[in-house]
Amino acid sequence: MTRVLVVDDDFHVAEINSAYVAKTPGFRVVGQAGSYAEALAAVDRGGVDLVLLDHYLPDRTGVELARELQRPEYAVDVIMVTAAQDVETVRSAVRCGALHYVVKPFTYQTLRAKLDAYARLQKTLAQDVLEGQASVDGVFQALRSSTANAPSGKGYAMPTVQLVHQVIARSRRPLSAHDVAERTGISRSTAQRYLKHLESSGRLKLVLKYGESGRPVHLYE
């Protein structure tokens, strides 16, 4: 079992992230921390393999903690789980050894894909010797996982799935099937079908907006 420390200054968010980890096979939450100091103390006590790390902490930043955890005495891995999307933070996280970067808000499927990729990496690194370029390539290939590359489902074209998902992801407000059709060039009925598929798979959230007529408008975010 991979032992996970969840670090987030919002207790409710930490509880949700912990629940996601708990229902992922092969992973077990061993603690929660709400600050840099608490997280570092938890790692110091031992028994942690992986840290799910928010960047916005009350005392110091998550990236600073990721940098500290690169010291050989800790021997833990880091996946950033944060709302920070600026290039400098992402670049710093990469330089500090973060294996993945999950942007809030996210679905269970998104985090599950990263955790599964991490598990594949650990399985690959469990070998005593890596022989040749292909074996080394396999280590890096194990990290390449994204919900955008997951199977699209029968009757759904992956390029269209990705297009619809990207349009929603880049929007600052929830969008209707009509909005998506206008922005992608596909028909409204096709947009609606793909939106329902993405919502049922957990990659989009359905929001109902009620107007004067009493009939709700289906919006997706």
C-alpha positions as YAML, in Angstrom:
chain: A
units: angstrom
residues:
- id: 1
  name: MET
  ca: [0.00, 0.00, 0.00]
- id: 2
  name: THR
  ca: [1.21, 3.52, -0.82]
- id: 3
  name: ARG
  ca: [0.94, 5.64, 2.31]
- id: 4
  name: VAL
  ca: [-0.38, 9.13, 1.53]
- id: 5
  name: LEU
  ca: [-0.23, 12.39, 3.46]
- id: 6
  name: VAL
  ca: [-2.85, 14.92, 2.33]
- id: 7
  name: VAL
  ca: [-1.75, 18.54, 2.79]
- id: 8
  name: ASP
  ca: [-4.34, 21.32, 2.44]
- id: 9
  name: ASP
  ca: [-5.17, 24.26, 4.70]
- id: 10
  name: ASP
  ca: [-8.90, 23.81, 3.99]
- id: 11
  name: PHE
  ca: [-10.12, 20.97, 6.21]
- id: 12
  name: HIS
  ca: [-13.12, 20.20, 3.99]
- id: 13
  name: VAL
  ca: [-10.96, 19.98, 0.87]
- id: 14
  name: ALA
  ca: [-8.50, 17.73, 2.72]
- id: 15
  name: GLU
  ca: [-11.40, 15.46, 3.69]
- id: 16
  name: ILE
  ca: [-12.59, 15.21, 0.07]
- id: 17
  name: ASN
  ca: [-9.09, 14.52, -1.23]
- id: 18
  name: SER
  ca: [-8.60, 11.91, 1.48]
- id: 19
  name: ALA
  ca: [-11.85, 10.21, 0.50]
- id: 20
  name: TYR
  ca: [-10.69, 10.10, -3.12]
- id: 21
  name: VAL
  ca: [-7.40, 8.51, -2.10]
- id: 22
  name: ALA
  ca: [-9.13, 6.02, 0.20]
- id: 23
  name: LYS
  ca: [-11.28, 4.60, -2.60]
- id: 24
  name: THR
  ca: [-8.30, 4.16, -4.94]
- id: 25
  name: PRO
  ca: [-6.91, 0.62, -4.77]
- id: 26
  name: GLY
  ca: [-3.36, 0.43, -3.47]
- id: 27
  name: PHE
  ca: [-3.43, 3.75, -1.60]
- id: 28
  name: ARG
  ca: [-4.05, 4.54, 2.07]
- id: 29
  name: VAL
  ca: [-4.29, 7.93, 3.81]
- id: 30
  name: VAL
  ca: [-2.03, 8.02, 6.85]
- id: 31
  name: GLY
  ca: [-2.60, 11.64, 7.81]
- id: 32
  name: GLN
  ca: [-3.67, 15.19, 7.00]
- id: 33
  name: ALA
  ca: [-1.80, 18.45, 7.51]
- id: 34
  name: GLY
  ca: [-2.95, 22.04, 7.17]
- id: 35
  name: SER
  ca: [0.37, 23.85, 7.02]
- id: 36
  name: TYR
  ca: [4.01, 23.56, 5.94]
- id: 37
  name: ALA
  ca: [5.10, 22.95, 9.54]
- id: 38
  name: GLU
  ca: [2.50, 20.25, 10.20]
- id: 39
  name: ALA
  ca: [3.30, 18.49, 6.93]
- id: 40
  name: LEU
  ca: [7.04, 18.51, 7.51]
- id: 41
  name: ALA
  ca: [6.55, 17.18, 11.04]
- id: 42
  name: ALA
  ca: [4.35, 14.37, 9.71]
- id: 43
  name: VAL
  ca: [6.97, 13.37, 7.14]
- id: 44
  name: ASP
  ca: [9.68, 13.56, 9.82]
- id: 45
  name: ARG
  ca: [7.76, 10.99, 11.88]
- id: 46
  name: GLY
  ca: [8.02, 8.56, 8.96]
- id: 47
  name: GLY
  ca: [5.51, 6.23, 7.35]
- id: 48
  name: VAL
  ca: [4.75, 8.48, 4.35]
- id: 49
  name: ASP
  ca: [5.44, 7.51, 0.74]
- id: 50
  name: LEU
  ca: [3.50, 10.17, -1.18]
- id: 51
  name: VAL
  ca: [2.38, 13.71, -0.36]
- id: 52
  name: LEU
  ca: [-0.64, 15.30, -2.05]
- id: 53
  name: LEU
  ca: [0.39, 18.92, -1.67]
- id: 54
  name: ASP
  ca: [-1.51, 22.19, -1.96]
- id: 55
  name: HIS
  ca: [0.57, 25.23, -2.89]
- id: 56
  name: TYR
  ca: [-1.33, 27.81, -0.84]
- id: 57
  name: LEU
  ca: [-0.41, 27.11, 2.78]
- id: 58
  name: PRO
  ca: [-0.67, 29.60, 5.65]
- id: 59
  name: ASP
  ca: [2.98, 29.59, 6.72]
- id: 60
  name: ARG
  ca: [5.02, 28.79, 3.58]
- id: 61
  name: THR
  ca: [4.21, 27.60, 0.06]
- id: 62
  name: GLY
  ca: [3.71, 24.06, -1.13]
- id: 63
  name: VAL
  ca: [6.52, 24.47, -3.66]
- id: 64
  name: GLU
  ca: [8.88, 25.36, -0.83]
- id: 65
  name: LEU
  ca: [7.84, 22.19, 0.97]
- id: 66
  name: ALA
  ca: [8.30, 20.15, -2.21]
- id: 67
  name: ARG
  ca: [11.83, 21.54, -2.46]
- id: 68
  name: GLU
  ca: [12.56, 20.62, 1.17]
- id: 69
  name: LEU
  ca: [11.22, 17.10, 0.64]
- id: 70
  name: GLN
  ca: [13.79, 16.54, -2.11]
- id: 71
  name: ARG
  ca: [16.42, 16.10, 0.61]
- id: 72
  name: PRO
  ca: [17.57, 12.44, 0.64]
- id: 73
  name: GLU
  ca: [16.59, 11.82, 4.25]
- id: 74
  name: TYR
  ca: [12.89, 12.15, 3.43]
- id: 75
  name: ALA
  ca: [12.56, 9.80, 0.43]
- id: 76
  name: VAL
  ca: [8.96, 10.79, -0.35]
- id: 77
  name: ASP
  ca: [7.25, 11.71, -3.60]
- id: 78
  name: VAL
  ca: [5.03, 14.72, -4.27]
- id: 79
  name: ILE
  ca: [1.94, 15.32, -6.38]
- id: 80
  name: MET
  ca: [0.80, 18.96, -6.36]
- id: 81
  name: VAL
  ca: [-2.96, 19.40, -5.89]
- id: 82
  name: THR
  ca: [-3.69, 23.12, -6.09]
- id: 83
  name: ALA
  ca: [-5.62, 25.94, -7.70]
- id: 84
  name: ALA
  ca: [-2.37, 27.70, -8.67]
- id: 85
  name: GLN
  ca: [-2.08, 27.74, -12.45]
- id: 86
  name: ASP
  ca: [0.53, 30.43, -13.09]
- id: 87
  name: VAL
  ca: [3.51, 29.35, -15.15]
- id: 88
  name: GLU
  ca: [6.09, 30.21, -12.50]
- id: 89
  name: THR
  ca: [4.44, 28.01, -9.86]
- id: 90
  name: VAL
  ca: [4.10, 25.10, -12.29]
- id: 91
  name: ARG
  ca: [7.71, 25.52, -13.43]
- id: 92
  name: SER
  ca: [8.92, 25.67, -9.83]
- id: 93
  name: ALA
  ca: [6.94, 22.55, -8.95]
- id: 94
  name: VAL
  ca: [8.58, 20.66, -11.81]
- id: 95
  name: ARG
  ca: [12.02, 21.84, -10.72]
- id: 96
  name: CYS
  ca: [11.26, 20.75, -7.16]
- id: 97
  name: GLY
  ca: [10.46, 17.22, -8.23]
- id: 98
  name: ALA
  ca: [6.66, 17.12, -8.34]
- id: 99
  name: LEU
  ca: [5.65, 14.01, -10.29]
- id: 100
  name: HIS
  ca: [2.20, 15.33, -11.24]
- id: 101
  name: TYR
  ca: [0.26, 18.57, -11.01]
- id: 102
  name: VAL
  ca: [-3.52, 18.41, -10.45]
- id: 103
  name: VAL
  ca: [-5.44, 21.66, -10.84]
- id: 104
  name: LYS
  ca: [-8.41, 22.38, -8.57]
- id: 105
  name: PRO
  ca: [-11.27, 21.86, -8.96]
- id: 106
  name: PHE
  ca: [-10.96, 18.32, -10.27]
- id: 107
  name: THR
  ca: [-12.93, 15.09, -10.37]
- id: 108
  name: TYR
  ca: [-12.09, 11.79, -8.75]
- id: 109
  name: GLN
  ca: [-11.29, 10.39, -12.19]
- id: 110
  name: THR
  ca: [-8.62, 13.04, -12.70]
- id: 111
  name: LEU
  ca: [-6.86, 12.28, -9.43]
- id: 112
  name: ARG
  ca: [-7.34, 8.53, -9.90]
- id: 113
  name: ALA
  ca: [-5.49, 8.73, -13.23]
- id: 114
  name: LYS
  ca: [-2.52, 10.41, -11.55]
- id: 115
  name: LEU
  ca: [-2.48, 7.92, -8.68]
- id: 116
  name: ASP
  ca: [-2.68, 4.98, -11.08]
- id: 117
  name: ALA
  ca: [0.22, 6.45, -13.06]
- id: 118
  name: TYR
  ca: [2.19, 6.78, -9.84]
- id: 119
  name: ALA
  ca: [1.48, 3.14, -9.00]
- id: 120
  name: ARG
  ca: [2.74, 2.09, -12.43]
- id: 121
  name: LEU
  ca: [5.89, 4.11, -11.87]
- id: 122
  name: GLN
  ca: [6.56, 2.40, -8.55]
- id: 123
  name: LYS
  ca: [6.03, -1.00, -10.12]
- id: 124
  name: THR
  ca: [8.49, -0.14, -12.88]
- id: 125
  name: LEU
  ca: [11.09, 1.14, -10.40]
- id: 126
  name: ALA
  ca: [10.77, -2.00, -8.29]
- id: 127
  name: GLN
  ca: [13.10, -3.76, -10.74]
- id: 128
  name: ASP
  ca: [16.66, -4.25, -9.55]
- id: 129
  name: VAL
  ca: [18.18, -3.23, -12.89]
- id: 130
  name: LEU
  ca: [16.92, -1.24, -15.88]
- id: 131
  name: GLU
  ca: [18.42, -2.68, -19.02]
- id: 132
  name: GLY
  ca: [18.72, -0.46, -22.06]
- id: 133
  name: GLN
  ca: [16.97, 2.65, -23.31]
- id: 134
  name: ALA
  ca: [13.60, 0.93, -23.62]
- id: 135
  name: SER
  ca: [13.56, 0.08, -19.92]
- id: 136
  name: VAL
  ca: [14.47, 3.64, -18.95]
- id: 137
  name: ASP
  ca: [11.84, 5.00, -21.35]
- id: 138
  name: GLY
  ca: [9.33, 2.80, -19.54]
- id: 139
  name: VAL
  ca: [9.96, 4.68, -16.30]
- id: 140
  name: PHE
  ca: [9.03, 8.00, -17.88]
- id: 141
  name: GLN
  ca: [6.16, 6.50, -19.85]
- id: 142
  name: ALA
  ca: [4.64, 5.27, -16.60]
- id: 143
  name: LEU
  ca: [4.12, 8.89, -15.54]
- id: 144
  name: ARG
  ca: [2.29, 9.92, -18.68]
- id: 145
  name: SER
  ca: [-1.35, 9.62, -17.76]
- id: 146
  name: SER
  ca: [-4.28, 11.96, -18.17]
- id: 147
  name: THR
  ca: [-8.05, 11.70, -18.06]
- id: 148
  name: ALA
  ca: [-7.98, 13.38, -21.45]
- id: 149
  name: ASN
  ca: [-6.33, 10.22, -22.79]
- id: 150
  name: ALA
  ca: [-8.74, 7.81, -21.14]
- id: 151
  name: PRO
  ca: [-10.97, 5.69, -23.37]
- id: 152
  name: SER
  ca: [-13.74, 7.85, -24.74]
- id: 153
  name: GLY
  ca: [-16.43, 5.18, -24.64]
- id: 154
  name: LYS
  ca: [-18.29, 3.38, -27.38]
- id: 155
  name: GLY
  ca: [-19.71, 5.72, -30.00]
- id: 156
  name: TYR
  ca: [-17.62, 8.74, -28.98]
- id: 157
  name: ALA
  ca: [-14.69, 10.09, -31.00]
- id: 158
  name: MET
  ca: [-11.70, 11.00, -28.82]
- id: 159
  name: PRO
  ca: [-10.87, 14.23, -30.72]
- id: 160
  name: THR
  ca: [-14.43, 15.47, -30.15]
- id: 161
  name: VAL
  ca: [-14.36, 14.41, -26.50]
- id: 162
  name: GLN
  ca: [-11.14, 16.39, -26.02]
- id: 163
  name: LEU
  ca: [-12.47, 19.40, -27.95]
- id: 164
  name: VAL
  ca: [-15.66, 19.65, -25.90]
- id: 165
  name: HIS
  ca: [-13.77, 19.12, -22.65]
- id: 166
  name: GLN
  ca: [-11.23, 21.83, -23.51]
- id: 167
  name: VAL
  ca: [-13.93, 24.36, -24.38]
- id: 168
  name: ILE
  ca: [-15.56, 23.85, -20.96]
- id: 169
  name: ALA
  ca: [-12.22, 23.85, -19.13]
- id: 170
  name: ARG
  ca: [-11.17, 27.15, -20.68]
- id: 171
  name: SER
  ca: [-14.45, 28.92, -20.01]
- id: 172
  name: ARG
  ca: [-14.80, 31.23, -17.03]
- id: 173
  name: ARG
  ca: [-18.47, 30.35, -16.68]
- id: 174
  name: PRO
  ca: [-20.63, 27.23, -17.10]
- id: 175
  name: LEU
  ca: [-21.67, 26.62, -20.72]
- id: 176
  name: SER
  ca: [-24.78, 25.19, -22.36]
- id: 177
  name: ALA
  ca: [-24.89, 22.81, -25.30]
- id: 178
  name: HIS
  ca: [-25.71, 25.83, -27.49]
- id: 179
  name: ASP
  ca: [-22.61, 27.65, -26.24]
- id: 180
  name: VAL
  ca: [-20.41, 24.62, -26.89]
- id: 181
  name: ALA
  ca: [-21.86, 24.15, -30.38]
- id: 182
  name: GLU
  ca: [-21.07, 27.77, -31.26]
- id: 183
  name: ARG
  ca: [-17.50, 27.54, -29.95]
- id: 184
  name: THR
  ca: [-16.65, 24.19, -31.53]
- id: 185
  name: GLY
  ca: [-18.61, 24.21, -34.79]
- id: 186
  name: ILE
  ca: [-20.39, 20.92, -34.03]
- id: 187
  name: SER
  ca: [-24.17, 20.61, -33.96]
- id: 188
  name: ARG
  ca: [-26.13, 21.34, -30.79]
- id: 189
  name: SER
  ca: [-27.38, 17.76, -30.57]
- id: 190
  name: THR
  ca: [-23.82, 16.42, -30.88]
- id: 191
  name: ALA
  ca: [-22.62, 18.89, -28.25]
- id: 192
  name: GLN
  ca: [-25.40, 17.76, -25.91]
- id: 193
  name: ARG
  ca: [-24.54, 14.09, -26.41]
- id: 194
  name: TYR
  ca: [-20.85, 14.62, -25.66]
- id: 195
  name: LEU
  ca: [-21.60, 16.86, -22.69]
- id: 196
  name: LYS
  ca: [-23.82, 14.18, -21.17]
- id: 197
  name: HIS
  ca: [-21.09, 11.60, -21.76]
- id: 198
  name: LEU
  ca: [-18.46, 13.76, -20.06]
- id: 199
  name: GLU
  ca: [-20.81, 14.50, -17.18]
- id: 200
  name: SER
  ca: [-21.68, 10.83, -16.64]
- id: 201
  name: SER
  ca: [-17.98, 9.92, -16.64]
- id: 202
  name: GLY
  ca: [-17.31, 12.48, -13.90]
- id: 203
  name: ARG
  ca: [-15.24, 14.88, -16.00]
- id: 204
  name: LEU
  ca: [-17.88, 17.62, -16.09]
- id: 205
  name: LYS
  ca: [-20.39, 18.86, -13.56]
- id: 206
  name: LEU
  ca: [-24.01, 19.61, -14.50]
- id: 207
  name: VAL
  ca: [-25.51, 22.85, -13.18]
- id: 208
  name: LEU
  ca: [-29.22, 23.61, -13.53]
- id: 209
  name: LYS
  ca: [-30.17, 27.27, -14.04]
- id: 210
  name: TYR
  ca: [-33.85, 28.09, -13.56]
- id: 211
  name: GLY
  ca: [-35.50, 30.93, -15.44]
- id: 212
  name: GLU
  ca: [-38.94, 32.49, -15.46]
- id: 213
  name: SER
  ca: [-40.43, 29.66, -17.50]
- id: 214
  name: GLY
  ca: [-39.56, 27.16, -14.79]
- id: 215
  name: ARG
  ca: [-37.72, 24.96, -17.25]
- id: 216
  name: PRO
  ca: [-34.05, 24.69, -16.23]
- id: 217
  name: VAL
  ca: [-31.18, 25.34, -18.58]
- id: 218
  name: HIS
  ca: [-28.51, 22.63, -18.45]
- id: 219
  name: LEU
  ca: [-25.07, 24.17, -17.96]
- id: 220
  name: TYR
  ca: [-21.75, 22.37, -17.64]
- id: 221
  name: GLU
  ca: [-18.55, 23.27, -15.83]
...
